[in-house]
PDB file of N, CA, C and O in Angstrom:
ATOM      1  N   MET A  47       0.898  -1.373   0.024  1.00  0.00           N
ATOM      2  CA  MET A  47       0.252  -0.012  -0.072  1.00  0.00           C
ATOM      3  C   MET A  47       0.990   1.368   0.308  1.00  0.00           C
ATOM      4  O   MET A  47       0.026   1.964  -0.626  1.00  0.00           O
ATOM      5  N   LYS A  48       2.230   1.205   0.520  1.00  0.00           N
ATOM      6  CA  LYS A  48       2.991   2.269   0.129  1.00  0.00           C
ATOM      7  C   LYS A  48       3.144   2.809  -1.247  1.00  0.00           C
ATOM      8  O   LYS A  48       3.350   3.822  -1.462  1.00  0.00           O
ATOM      9  N   ALA A  49       3.647   1.705  -1.792  1.00  0.00           N
ATOM     10  CA  ALA A  49       3.988   2.070  -3.039  1.00  0.00           C
ATOM     11  C   ALA A  49       2.108   2.626  -4.020  1.00  0.00           C
ATOM     12  O   ALA A  49       2.710   3.388  -4.541  1.00  0.00           O
ATOM     13  N   VAL A  50       1.290   2.069  -3.488  1.00  0.00           N
ATOM     14  CA  VAL A  50      -0.074   2.796  -3.986  1.00  0.00           C
ATOM     15  C   VAL A  50      -0.101   4.125  -3.718  1.00  0.00           C
ATOM     16  O   VAL A  50      -0.406   5.213  -4.376  1.00  0.00           O
ATOM     17  N   ASP A  51       0.320   4.758  -2.429  1.00  0.00           N
ATOM     18  CA  ASP A  51      -0.145   5.720  -2.095  1.00  0.00           C
ATOM     19  C   ASP A  51       1.182   6.729  -2.613  1.00  0.00           C
ATOM     20  O   ASP A  51       1.087   8.000  -2.753  1.00  0.00           O
ATOM     21  N   ASP A  52       2.716   6.040  -2.668  1.00  0.00           N
ATOM     22  CA  ASP A  52       3.588   6.774  -3.660  1.00  0.00           C
ATOM     23  C   ASP A  52       3.266   6.891  -4.777  1.00  0.00           C
ATOM     24  O   ASP A  52       3.852   8.020  -5.485  1.00  0.00           O
ATOM     25  N   ARG A  53       2.898   5.920  -5.450  1.00  0.00           N
ATOM     26  CA  ARG A  53       2.658   6.253  -7.333  1.00  0.00           C
ATOM     27  C   ARG A  53       1.628   6.377  -7.845  1.00  0.00           C
ATOM     28  O   ARG A  53       1.613   7.031  -8.608  1.00  0.00           O
ATOM     29  N   LEU A  54       0.585   5.973  -7.015  1.00  0.00           N
ATOM     30  CA  LEU A  54      -0.907   6.266  -7.840  1.00  0.00           C
ATOM     31  C   LEU A  54      -1.730   7.463  -7.311  1.00  0.00           C
ATOM     32  O   LEU A  54      -2.628   7.387  -7.675  1.00  0.00           O
ATOM     33  N   VAL A  55      -1.625   7.613  -5.736  1.00  0.00           N
ATOM     34  CA  VAL A  55      -2.302   8.744  -5.262  1.00  0.00           C
ATOM     35  C   VAL A  55      -1.915   9.737  -5.785  1.00  0.00           C
ATOM     36  O   VAL A  55      -0.810  10.433  -5.627  1.00  0.00           O
ATOM     37  N   ARG A  56      -2.661  10.607  -6.178  1.00  0.00           N
ATOM     38  CA  ARG A  56      -2.099  12.155  -6.746  1.00  0.00           C
ATOM     39  C   ARG A  56      -3.144  12.774  -6.084  1.00  0.00           C
ATOM     40  O   ARG A  56      -4.334  13.317  -6.723  1.00  0.00           O
ATOM     41  N   ARG A  57      -2.585  13.303  -5.092  1.00  0.00           N
ATOM     42  CA  ARG A  57      -3.343  14.534  -4.374  1.00  0.00           C
ATOM     43  C   ARG A  57      -3.470  15.967  -5.182  1.00  0.00           C
ATOM     44  O   ARG A  57      -4.262  16.360  -5.053  1.00  0.00           O
ATOM     45  N   ASP A  58      -2.730  15.877  -5.980  1.00  0.00           N
ATOM     46  CA  ASP A  58      -2.409  17.377  -6.741  1.00  0.00           C
ATOM     47  C   ASP A  58      -3.811  17.532  -7.623  1.00  0.00           C
ATOM     48  O   ASP A  58      -4.373  18.531  -7.981  1.00  0.00           O
ATOM     49  N   TYR A  59      -4.044  15.905  -7.903  1.00  0.00           N
ATOM     50  CA  TYR A  59      -5.386  16.117  -9.142  1.00  0.00           C
ATOM     51  C   TYR A  59      -6.319  15.439  -8.143  1.00  0.00           C
ATOM     52  O   TYR A  59      -7.749  15.287  -8.964  1.00  0.00           O
ATOM     53  N   ALA A  60      -6.720  15.295  -7.094  1.00  0.00           N
ATOM     54  CA  ALA A  60      -7.595  14.188  -5.660  1.00  0.00           C
ATOM     55  C   ALA A  60      -7.803  13.111  -6.624  1.00  0.00           C
ATOM     56  O   ALA A  60      -9.112  13.008  -6.943  1.00  0.00           O
ATOM     57  N   LEU A  61      -7.175  12.361  -7.233  1.00  0.00           N
ATOM     58  CA  LEU A  61      -7.362  11.019  -7.636  1.00  0.00           C
ATOM     59  C   LEU A  61      -6.196  10.283  -7.622  1.00  0.00           C
ATOM     60  O   LEU A  61      -5.479  10.268  -6.874  1.00  0.00           O
ATOM     61  N   VAL A  62      -6.615   8.723  -7.588  1.00  0.00           N
ATOM     62  CA  VAL A  62      -6.047   7.526  -7.822  1.00  0.00           C
ATOM     63  C   VAL A  62      -5.706   7.379  -9.383  1.00  0.00           C
ATOM     64  O   VAL A  62      -6.883   6.471  -9.904  1.00  0.00           O
ATOM     65  N   GLN A  63      -4.625   7.208  -9.559  1.00  0.00           N
ATOM     66  CA  GLN A  63      -4.674   6.665 -10.853  1.00  0.00           C
ATOM     67  C   GLN A  63      -4.645   5.083 -10.878  1.00  0.00           C
ATOM     68  O   GLN A  63      -4.147   4.153 -10.022  1.00  0.00           O
ATOM     69  N   LEU A  64      -5.487   4.786 -12.046  1.00  0.00           N
ATOM     70  CA  LEU A  64      -5.639   3.089 -12.327  1.00  0.00           C
ATOM     71  C   LEU A  64      -4.630   2.208 -13.023  1.00  0.00           C
ATOM     72  O   LEU A  64      -3.943   1.711 -12.494  1.00  0.00           O
ATOM     73  N   LEU A  65      -4.265   3.228 -13.921  1.00  0.00           N
ATOM     74  CA  LEU A  65      -2.804   2.313 -14.768  1.00  0.00           C
ATOM     75  C   LEU A  65      -1.727   3.585 -14.644  1.00  0.00           C
ATOM     76  O   LEU A  65      -2.088   4.167 -15.415  1.00  0.00           O
ATOM     77  N   ASP A  66      -0.506   3.295 -14.609  1.00  0.00           N
ATOM     78  CA  ASP A  66       0.466   3.998 -14.327  1.00  0.00           C
ATOM     79  C   ASP A  66       1.713   3.336 -14.396  1.00  0.00           C
ATOM     80  O   ASP A  66       1.866   2.281 -13.660  1.00  0.00           O
ATOM     81  N   PRO A  67       2.513   3.461 -15.817  1.00  0.00           N
ATOM     82  CA  PRO A  67       2.232   4.219 -17.026  1.00  0.00           C
ATOM     83  C   PRO A  67       0.968   3.304 -18.124  1.00  0.00           C
ATOM     84  O   PRO A  67       1.194   2.388 -17.615  1.00  0.00           O
ATOM     85  N   PRO A  68       0.311   4.345 -18.536  1.00  0.00           N
ATOM     86  CA  PRO A  68      -0.495   3.923 -19.518  1.00  0.00           C
ATOM     87  C   PRO A  68       0.183   3.087 -20.522  1.00  0.00           C
ATOM     88  O   PRO A  68       1.323   2.855 -20.486  1.00  0.00           O
ATOM     89  N   PHE A  69      -0.856   2.121 -21.292  1.00  0.00           N
ATOM     90  CA  PHE A  69      -0.237   0.976 -22.302  1.00  0.00           C
ATOM     91  C   PHE A  69       0.089   1.638 -23.850  1.00  0.00           C
ATOM     92  O   PHE A  69       0.059   0.485 -24.421  1.00  0.00           O
ATOM     93  N   ASP A  70      -0.425   2.756 -24.254  1.00  0.00           N
ATOM     94  CA  ASP A  70      -0.365   3.310 -25.201  1.00  0.00           C
ATOM     95  C   ASP A  70       1.077   2.830 -26.050  1.00  0.00           C
ATOM     96  O   ASP A  70       0.997   2.548 -27.439  1.00  0.00           O
ATOM     97  N   LYS A  71       1.971   2.836 -25.589  1.00  0.00           N
ATOM     98  CA  LYS A  71       3.558   2.660 -26.104  1.00  0.00           C
ATOM     99  C   LYS A  71       4.073   1.055 -25.479  1.00  0.00           C
ATOM    100  O   LYS A  71       5.157   1.106 -25.536  1.00  0.00           O
ATOM    101  N   SER A  72       3.564   0.805 -24.788  1.00  0.00           N
ATOM    102  CA  SER A  72       3.689  -0.563 -24.587  1.00  0.00           C
ATOM    103  C   SER A  72       3.981  -1.991 -25.202  1.00  0.00           C
ATOM    104  O   SER A  72       2.990  -1.972 -26.132  1.00  0.00           O
ATOM    105  N   ASN A  73       4.645  -2.846 -25.121  1.00  0.00           N
ATOM    106  CA  ASN A  73       4.793  -3.948 -25.376  1.00  0.00           C
ATOM    107  C   ASN A  73       3.957  -4.987 -25.176  1.00  0.00           C
ATOM    108  O   ASN A  73       3.470  -5.921 -26.024  1.00  0.00           O
ATOM    109  N   LEU A  74       2.983  -4.613 -23.848  1.00  0.00           N
ATOM    110  CA  LEU A  74       1.814  -5.406 -23.717  1.00  0.00           C
ATOM    111  C   LEU A  74       0.836  -5.163 -23.976  1.00  0.00           C
ATOM    112  O   LEU A  74       0.560  -4.186 -24.397  1.00  0.00           O
ATOM    113  N   ASP A  75       0.151  -6.113 -24.269  1.00  0.00           N
ATOM    114  CA  ASP A  75      -1.200  -5.990 -24.313  1.00  0.00           C
ATOM    115  C   ASP A  75      -2.552  -6.648 -23.575  1.00  0.00           C
ATOM    116  O   ASP A  75      -2.733  -7.830 -23.582  1.00  0.00           O
ATOM    117  N   PRO A  76      -3.045  -5.587 -22.784  1.00  0.00           N
ATOM    118  CA  PRO A  76      -3.929  -6.078 -21.829  1.00  0.00           C
ATOM    119  C   PRO A  76      -5.255  -6.052 -22.556  1.00  0.00           C
ATOM    120  O   PRO A  76      -6.122  -6.268 -21.731  1.00  0.00           O
ATOM    121  N   GLY A  77      -5.385  -6.011 -23.773  1.00  0.00           N
ATOM    122  CA  GLY A  77      -6.678  -5.960 -24.368  1.00  0.00           C
ATOM    123  C   GLY A  77      -7.377  -4.397 -24.617  1.00  0.00           C
ATOM    124  O   GLY A  77      -6.770  -3.415 -24.970  1.00  0.00           O
ATOM    125  N   TYR A  78      -8.806  -4.429 -24.512  1.00  0.00           N
ATOM    126  CA  TYR A  78      -9.771  -3.418 -24.694  1.00  0.00           C
ATOM    127  C   TYR A  78      -8.842  -2.014 -24.360  1.00  0.00           C
ATOM    128  O   TYR A  78      -8.761  -0.937 -25.019  1.00  0.00           O
ATOM    129  N   ILE A  79      -8.946  -2.287 -22.927  1.00  0.00           N
ATOM    130  CA  ILE A  79      -8.001  -0.904 -22.258  1.00  0.00           C
ATOM    131  C   ILE A  79      -6.704  -0.153 -23.288  1.00  0.00           C
ATOM    132  O   ILE A  79      -7.050   1.124 -22.674  1.00  0.00           O
ATOM    133  N   ARG A  80      -6.188  -0.818 -24.228  1.00  0.00           N
ATOM    134  CA  ARG A  80      -5.110  -0.080 -24.995  1.00  0.00           C
ATOM    135  C   ARG A  80      -5.566   0.930 -25.544  1.00  0.00           C
ATOM    136  O   ARG A  80      -4.620   1.758 -25.981  1.00  0.00           O
ATOM    137  N   GLY A  81      -6.848   0.396 -26.211  1.00  0.00           N
ATOM    138  CA  GLY A  81      -7.321   1.496 -26.688  1.00  0.00           C
ATOM    139  C   GLY A  81      -7.787   3.373 -26.806  1.00  0.00           C
ATOM    140  O   GLY A  81      -7.742   4.018 -27.135  1.00  0.00           O
ATOM    141  N   TYR A  82      -7.753   3.021 -25.196  1.00  0.00           N
ATOM    142  CA  TYR A  82      -8.043   4.411 -24.430  1.00  0.00           C
ATOM    143  C   TYR A  82      -6.961   5.474 -24.959  1.00  0.00           C
ATOM    144  O   TYR A  82      -5.577   4.866 -24.571  1.00  0.00           O
ATOM    145  N   VAL A  83      -7.138   6.660 -24.976  1.00  0.00           N
ATOM    146  CA  VAL A  83      -6.272   7.613 -24.627  1.00  0.00           C
ATOM    147  C   VAL A  83      -5.453   7.768 -23.341  1.00  0.00           C
ATOM    148  O   VAL A  83      -6.219   7.809 -22.450  1.00  0.00           O
ATOM    149  N   PRO A  84      -4.418   7.855 -23.234  1.00  0.00           N
ATOM    150  CA  PRO A  84      -3.503   8.136 -21.898  1.00  0.00           C
ATOM    151  C   PRO A  84      -4.273   8.770 -21.400  1.00  0.00           C
ATOM    152  O   PRO A  84      -4.536  10.104 -21.845  1.00  0.00           O
ATOM    153  N   ALA A  85      -4.375   9.305 -20.014  1.00  0.00           N
ATOM    154  CA  ALA A  85      -5.044  10.353 -19.125  1.00  0.00           C
ATOM    155  C   ALA A  85      -6.753  10.410 -19.270  1.00  0.00           C
ATOM    156  O   ALA A  85      -7.060  11.886 -19.372  1.00  0.00           O
ATOM    157  N   CYS A  86      -7.298   9.926 -20.080  1.00  0.00           N
ATOM    158  CA  CYS A  86      -8.366   9.734 -20.492  1.00  0.00           C
ATOM    159  C   CYS A  86      -9.380   8.670 -19.840  1.00  0.00           C
ATOM    160  O   CYS A  86      -8.792   7.306 -19.832  1.00  0.00           O
ATOM    161  N   GLY A  87     -10.300   9.085 -19.172  1.00  0.00           N
ATOM    162  CA  GLY A  87     -11.599   7.772 -18.600  1.00  0.00           C
ATOM    163  C   GLY A  87     -10.469   6.967 -17.748  1.00  0.00           C
ATOM    164  O   GLY A  87      -9.974   7.150 -16.910  1.00  0.00           O
ATOM    165  N   ARG A  88     -10.876   5.727 -18.103  1.00  0.00           N
ATOM    166  CA  ARG A  88     -10.338   4.556 -17.371  1.00  0.00           C
ATOM    167  C   ARG A  88      -8.593   4.430 -17.237  1.00  0.00           C
ATOM    168  O   ARG A  88      -8.331   3.805 -16.387  1.00  0.00           O
ATOM    169  N   THR A  89      -7.807   5.202 -18.066  1.00  0.00           N
ATOM    170  CA  THR A  89      -7.055   4.944 -17.927  1.00  0.00           C
ATOM    171  C   THR A  89      -6.055   5.974 -17.292  1.00  0.00           C
ATOM    172  O   THR A  89      -5.212   6.082 -16.693  1.00  0.00           O
ATOM    173  N   ALA A  90      -6.762   6.893 -16.363  1.00  0.00           N
ATOM    174  CA  ALA A  90      -6.192   8.085 -15.958  1.00  0.00           C
ATOM    175  C   ALA A  90      -6.405   7.758 -14.650  1.00  0.00           C
ATOM    176  O   ALA A  90      -5.829   7.763 -13.347  1.00  0.00           O
ATOM    177  N   GLY A  91      -7.347   8.257 -13.963  1.00  0.00           N
ATOM    178  CA  GLY A  91      -7.976   8.094 -12.655  1.00  0.00           C
ATOM    179  C   GLY A  91      -9.391   7.336 -12.263  1.00  0.00           C
ATOM    180  O   GLY A  91     -10.380   7.364 -13.246  1.00  0.00           O
ATOM    181  N   ASN A  92      -9.702   6.817 -11.465  1.00  0.00           N
ATOM    182  CA  ASN A  92     -11.129   5.715 -11.517  1.00  0.00           C
ATOM    183  C   ASN A  92     -11.733   5.838  -9.876  1.00  0.00           C
ATOM    184  O   ASN A  92     -11.277   5.284  -9.256  1.00  0.00           O
ATOM    185  N   THR A  93     -12.793   6.037  -9.765  1.00  0.00           N
ATOM    186  CA  THR A  93     -13.564   6.110  -8.295  1.00  0.00           C
ATOM    187  C   THR A  93     -13.510   4.237  -7.982  1.00  0.00           C
ATOM    188  O   THR A  93     -13.100   4.816  -6.908  1.00  0.00           O
ATOM    189  N   PRO A  94     -13.864   3.457  -8.815  1.00  0.00           N
ATOM    190  CA  PRO A  94     -13.491   2.208  -8.244  1.00  0.00           C
ATOM    191  C   PRO A  94     -12.184   2.026  -7.113  1.00  0.00           C
ATOM    192  O   PRO A  94     -11.658   1.415  -6.322  1.00  0.00           O
ATOM    193  N   CYS A  95     -11.154   2.734  -8.464  1.00  0.00           N
ATOM    194  CA  CYS A  95     -10.158   2.517  -8.148  1.00  0.00           C
ATOM    195  C   CYS A  95      -9.680   2.972  -6.266  1.00  0.00           C
ATOM    196  O   CYS A  95      -8.879   2.117  -5.971  1.00  0.00           O
ATOM    197  N   ALA A  96     -10.273   3.872  -6.699  1.00  0.00           N
ATOM    198  CA  ALA A  96     -10.197   4.834  -5.333  1.00  0.00           C
ATOM    199  C   ALA A  96     -10.716   4.392  -3.858  1.00  0.00           C
ATOM    200  O   ALA A  96     -10.316   4.515  -3.280  1.00  0.00           O
ATOM    201  N   ILE A  97     -11.697   3.935  -4.088  1.00  0.00           N
ATOM    202  CA  ILE A  97     -12.710   3.503  -3.110  1.00  0.00           C
ATOM    203  C   ILE A  97     -12.399   1.978  -2.583  1.00  0.00           C
ATOM    204  O   ILE A  97     -11.633   1.750  -1.472  1.00  0.00           O
ATOM    205  N   TRP A  98     -11.461   1.253  -3.788  1.00  0.00           N
ATOM    206  CA  TRP A  98     -10.667  -0.343  -3.413  1.00  0.00           C
ATOM    207  C   TRP A  98      -9.534   0.316  -2.452  1.00  0.00           C
ATOM    208  O   TRP A  98      -9.125  -0.446  -1.553  1.00  0.00           O
ATOM    209  N   ALA A  99      -8.724   1.421  -3.155  1.00  0.00           N
ATOM    210  CA  ALA A  99      -7.661   1.548  -2.348  1.00  0.00           C
ATOM    211  C   ALA A  99      -8.039   2.167  -0.885  1.00  0.00           C
ATOM    212  O   ALA A  99      -7.438   2.054   0.129  1.00  0.00           O
ATOM    213  N   ALA A 100      -9.118   2.884  -0.866  1.00  0.00           N
ATOM    214  CA  ALA A 100      -9.719   3.468   0.485  1.00  0.00           C
ATOM    215  C   ALA A 100      -9.766   2.148   1.343  1.00  0.00           C
ATOM    216  O   ALA A 100      -9.600   2.039   2.774  1.00  0.00           O
ATOM    217  N   MET A 101     -10.451   1.008   0.676  1.00  0.00           N
ATOM    218  CA  MET A 101     -11.056  -0.165   1.672  1.00  0.00           C
ATOM    219  C   MET A 101      -9.636  -1.092   2.124  1.00  0.00           C
ATOM    220  O   MET A 101      -9.801  -1.354   3.474  1.00  0.00           O
ATOM    221  N   ALA A 102      -8.501  -0.814   1.333  1.00  0.00           N
ATOM    222  CA  ALA A 102      -7.204  -1.248   2.009  1.00  0.00           C
ATOM    223  C   ALA A 102      -6.332  -0.739   3.289  1.00  0.00           C
ATOM    224  O   ALA A 102      -6.334  -1.118   4.081  1.00  0.00           O
ATOM    225  N   PHE A 103      -6.529   0.479   2.825  1.00  0.00           N
ATOM    226  CA  PHE A 103      -5.958   1.263   3.941  1.00  0.00           C
ATOM    227  C   PHE A 103      -6.930   1.227   5.472  1.00  0.00           C
ATOM    228  O   PHE A 103      -6.280   1.049   6.455  1.00  0.00           O
ATOM    229  N   ALA A 104      -8.024   1.132   5.014  1.00  0.00           N
ATOM    230  CA  ALA A 104      -9.052   1.204   6.010  1.00  0.00           C
ATOM    231  C   ALA A 104      -9.102  -0.257   6.911  1.00  0.00           C
ATOM    232  O   ALA A 104      -8.707  -0.257   8.019  1.00  0.00           O
ATOM    233  N   ALA A 105      -8.551  -1.183   6.114  1.00  0.00           N
ATOM    234  CA  ALA A 105      -8.451  -2.582   6.482  1.00  0.00           C
ATOM    235  C   ALA A 105      -7.203  -2.476   7.225  1.00  0.00           C
ATOM    236  O   ALA A 105      -6.881  -3.774   8.122  1.00  0.00           O
ATOM    237  N   LEU A 106      -6.364  -1.816   7.244  1.00  0.00           N
ATOM    238  CA  LEU A 106      -5.140  -2.313   7.563  1.00  0.00           C
ATOM    239  C   LEU A 106      -4.779  -1.161   8.727  1.00  0.00           C
ATOM    240  O   LEU A 106      -3.742  -0.614   9.515  1.00  0.00           O
ATOM    241  N   GLY A 107      -6.073  -0.558   9.095  1.00  0.00           N
ATOM    242  CA  GLY A 107      -5.851   0.449  10.446  1.00  0.00           C
ATOM    243  C   GLY A 107      -5.700   2.076  10.113  1.00  0.00           C
ATOM    244  O   GLY A 107      -5.294   2.995  10.891  1.00  0.00           O
ATOM    245  N   GLU A 108      -5.224   1.853   8.723  1.00  0.00           N
ATOM    246  CA  GLU A 108      -4.794   3.441   8.175  1.00  0.00           C
ATOM    247  C   GLU A 108      -5.877   4.306   8.081  1.00  0.00           C
ATOM    248  O   GLU A 108      -6.284   4.830   6.784  1.00  0.00           O
ATOM    249  N   ARG A 109      -6.898   4.553   9.153  1.00  0.00           N
ATOM    250  CA  ARG A 109      -8.317   5.163   8.979  1.00  0.00           C
ATOM    251  C   ARG A 109      -8.198   6.897   8.432  1.00  0.00           C
ATOM    252  O   ARG A 109      -8.744   7.099   7.332  1.00  0.00           O
ATOM    253  N   GLU A 110      -6.333   7.595   8.431  1.00  0.00           N
ATOM    254  CA  GLU A 110      -7.062   8.552   8.133  1.00  0.00           C
ATOM    255  C   GLU A 110      -6.535   8.734   6.696  1.00  0.00           C
ATOM    256  O   GLU A 110      -6.969   9.773   5.650  1.00  0.00           O
ATOM    257  N   ARG A 111      -5.594   8.345   6.328  1.00  0.00           N
ATOM    258  CA  ARG A 111      -5.292   7.474   4.896  1.00  0.00           C
ATOM    259  C   ARG A 111      -6.785   7.412   3.790  1.00  0.00           C
ATOM    260  O   ARG A 111      -6.890   7.648   2.846  1.00  0.00           O
ATOM    261  N   ALA A 112      -7.226   6.493   4.474  1.00  0.00           N
ATOM    262  CA  ALA A 112      -8.481   6.198   3.620  1.00  0.00           C
ATOM    263  C   ALA A 112      -9.885   7.250   3.310  1.00  0.00           C
ATOM    264  O   ALA A 112     -10.329   7.387   2.578  1.00  0.00           O
ATOM    265  N   TRP A 113      -9.992   7.700   4.673  1.00  0.00           N
ATOM    266  CA  TRP A 113     -10.301   8.954   4.585  1.00  0.00           C
ATOM    267  C   TRP A 113     -10.225  10.215   3.422  1.00  0.00           C
ATOM    268  O   TRP A 113     -11.355  10.785   3.016  1.00  0.00           O
ATOM    269  N   GLU A 114      -8.834  10.261   3.639  1.00  0.00           N
ATOM    270  CA  GLU A 114      -8.291  11.003   2.595  1.00  0.00           C
ATOM    271  C   GLU A 114      -9.029  10.741   1.283  1.00  0.00           C
ATOM    272  O   GLU A 114      -9.218  11.718   0.103  1.00  0.00           O
ATOM    273  N   LEU A 115      -8.782   9.540   1.062  1.00  0.00           N
ATOM    274  CA  LEU A 115      -8.840   9.113  -0.249  1.00  0.00           C
ATOM    275  C   LEU A 115     -10.525   9.162  -0.620  1.00  0.00           C
ATOM    276  O   LEU A 115     -11.046   9.018  -1.622  1.00  0.00           O
ATOM    277  N   LEU A 116     -11.409   8.783   0.369  1.00  0.00           N
ATOM    278  CA  LEU A 116     -12.514   8.720   0.332  1.00  0.00           C
ATOM    279  C   LEU A 116     -12.944  10.445  -0.126  1.00  0.00           C
ATOM    280  O   LEU A 116     -14.217  10.548  -1.056  1.00  0.00           O
ATOM    281  N   ASP A 117     -12.258  11.230   0.337  1.00  0.00           N
ATOM    282  CA  ASP A 117     -12.859  12.816   0.162  1.00  0.00           C
ATOM    283  C   ASP A 117     -12.732  13.279  -0.801  1.00  0.00           C
ATOM    284  O   ASP A 117     -13.226  13.930  -1.832  1.00  0.00           O
ATOM    285  N   ALA A 118     -11.342  12.839  -1.639  1.00  0.00           N
ATOM    286  CA  ALA A 118     -10.845  12.800  -2.765  1.00  0.00           C
ATOM    287  C   ALA A 118     -12.038  12.737  -3.796  1.00  0.00           C
ATOM    288  O   ALA A 118     -11.715  13.200  -4.740  1.00  0.00           O
TER     289      ALA A 118
END
C-alpha cells in the first residue's frame, strides 16, 4: 500500500490512478483498454480504484489515509 500511496495517489489532482504508466507505447497487450487515450477515462483515474484503495487502507487500520482517499 506504500507503493500505491507513493505512485498512484495524485493528491494534486484528487485522484487515484488506475494504470500508470498507460499502455499506449507498451509491448504488453492488456486488451481493449489499450485503445483508451492516455490520461482519459479509465486510464487516468477511476472512482472504483479509489474506493478499493481506501478500503485497503481502512483494513490496515490507516483510517486517516482511507478517509483522505474517500474525500478526494
